[in-house]
């Protein structure tokens, strides 16, 4: 902080110093601390602050006030002012009072702990906040990492130094001083990390496999600690983030990146040019910053502001795809203000995946190495794997460490081709490593026992070690629990041979190890807890592997019927109960709010801060109490003790608590919705669970997450499917007859709706196996309706209409359906006519007309259309039809009717219908629904072209299809008709050029047509689009024909004719009925003349 001869620079310095003063004093005021000194000289800026002066003592002063203040000041100065700072915090007895003469004196604090705080503040390689052992002991529930001890004035011995872990670091897990083994595997990861930090290199992946109890999570925790230490000693700047997956994550898109994005977005890149002065209103200290009260701020506020601000910056910088903020900001980071509003189009999934990887890479590019630790990846969802793959393949210097159960037990949701590449290409390139960890060696169990019993390994008897090894199977966690239990129960002692072994009178008793197993040992520890603690663990085990204090308090309050006036006391009791479970080693605190440690009031907490103005890293702290089971064995054991009725009741109240906490469905993120679905499902409230499943599935569909929709529907159907029929019974539609007999009207309706949505989601893929599965699902739904007694009670049967529509859709793709087309349509028309809704009745008539047209019964098709016109009003019904059937099938029937008139040689009437489509229907239809637009005008395009009006055909194609598609979807967007776009545009341009309407022709058309790959279309799409009057390959064949006529190059002409014949033959095979299906006459009439002319010119 030096003054210069430049007044402008000096003014900026003064402003910065003033901002530092305002930030520090505001935070100290909030936490009831005091600023003792603010020194500015040529060596820098030093501030001295205190906690615990007379009149300012508080319970839990270190954990609730002093440490949060240190973290918040450290994070705020770095993130908001761009000021690097180092904080040393100590606790001890000091002199507090006046020093100096009568005329010149000041208030001071003096003593060894003051000197020590200054010493810690000035340490080299400072991590941000360093504390002494006194602080650590008073905040013993928190996690700390040890730093090298220091020599300090007033202390005889070296003083231990520690860094308090941030919330992110706490989430990594606690270090176990008795951890043994896995040295080779740990060395592999550490060597990789150190080697990658030395120079830019490709990213690596390390996969660790192991059974439950093998110590996979502990391996991650201890490996992270070792990696951090080694990189710190080498003065490398790493970013380390960890996520532990849970069972419900398989249903939550991008679930892994909820915590990871918070971590990486809170990182402040050293090359970020944005300064405090340029941040404006995005900064906490922008315009009007002084009006923002720090009394309402916490480290969580600071972190959240930083994360959301950073996300906005990156999205603007990298031009995020539409919908990205909705997925990441709302559904991942939980900020409902960023939820996706109505968007022009659903975001492209590949774009979202790629951009999420880009955000990760962009946010971490300043680090020399990035460690991405992913635990329990057997529960990771497929989309998270896709992002991980993108990061792995596109980034540099990222080490991805994955831990999983054996793949034979729980298969990964990773894409098959990525898994094959990992085990092939990437393994051969030394970018992928994997190892299996199993049982420990006996020598390692002996080492663990020595650490537990605080003796030398050779002091323990072989019999004792053999017994522990036999009962634990050598699994680290099981061995650790047995050893701890023996120590608690005083089952061992130093015997006459000077070896530690069993107490002779207990060795063969039922209290001894020979007559018990691990579960019994754990049950005994649970039984020793008080009643409320056991109940709290019951609630916790049902909630999942991890949970929040607030959830337990809410659920227990409901179930135990706690009166309003006793709720505060009950909350404290629950908190105490969970602390007891933590002490017992059953639970672990993963995110700590630091409000639970009794402390002395007679000591002063001293904080000394040194600041300068260069950039630095943000340390974040999230004040929220979250717990997890120390090991999954505890949760499984507790769940096995509970009655099914008790578990259902807990699930019910858990769902009610979540709904009360988040009453607005619009603000709920993916995770909250999935939690609600799971709780209602496990409470066996099938109606509520099914309703949530339908809502979640629909929202997934809108975001293009079709696979997640399928999974959520299938999971919901399991509520009824899990009840198996007797051996002598066959299922009906995949369900036991007793289940269908027991269904009431509401459950039957929801079951059919779920089957329908499942069938639609599966059938929307282009895979034949999925389309066949879709057909079977629709058939199952109709069979259930036929055999379920509750079916007769249903009055409004509109919910079954999409089944008919779905089966009709599959028939167009020539998927085998057990119902004949005629019976299907007949039933649909009858059902909808009785129902009376013009939307559904019109859809049935449109389906009937389309079938008549496809089978060559043109007069009957026209009759169906005339009846449809009597019920269809585009102004009233367009949006309603789209809501029910995704596109306006009624409006599309006009084009089908125009084709019928053409086949009957009634061109005048056909043109009347065409202009009705162009002038009356299209202006009323939603331009964003491009699929509906092309399906409606597609027949009109060919009728106009064949009648010398190609310019009008091209005009409506551009206006209603090409321009809206490019505006709302982009060139990389998708729609079923897209395979026809390029050929259609080319053909109309070529026709207009040949007719003399256009003077120039795009030269790229010939290059495009010469590549046969561009002309080929999957047969399923070829047939489906062909039902509208012309198939894509027939268009491409005519493009080749016309371009061959324009070419003067014999070789190019021959290649064009050859390509044209190939695709024309394929087009004919899809519409001429040669496969036994009905001939698509309109489509056939379009391609046959083209094929004949191609053959003639090629001879």
PDB file of C-alpha atoms in Angstrom, residues 348-355 386 390:
ATOM      1  CA  UNK A 348     -30.565 -29.980 -27.482  1.00  0.00           C
ATOM      2  CA  UNK A 349     -29.249 -32.562 -25.053  1.00  0.00           C
ATOM      3  CA  UNK A 350     -25.850 -32.844 -26.722  1.00  0.00           C
ATOM      4  CA  UNK A 351     -25.493 -29.054 -26.543  1.00  0.00           C
ATOM      5  CA  UNK A 352     -26.318 -29.037 -22.819  1.00  0.00           C
ATOM      6  CA  UNK A 353     -23.857 -31.860 -22.135  1.00  0.00           C
ATOM      7  CA  UNK A 354     -21.088 -30.195 -24.136  1.00  0.00           C
ATOM      8  CA  UNK A 355     -21.708 -26.825 -22.518  1.00  0.00           C
ATOM      9  CA  UNK A 386     -21.915 -38.051 -20.679  1.00  0.00           C
ATOM     10  CA  UNK A 390     -16.841 -34.790 -22.371  1.00  0.00           C
TER      11      UNK A 390
END
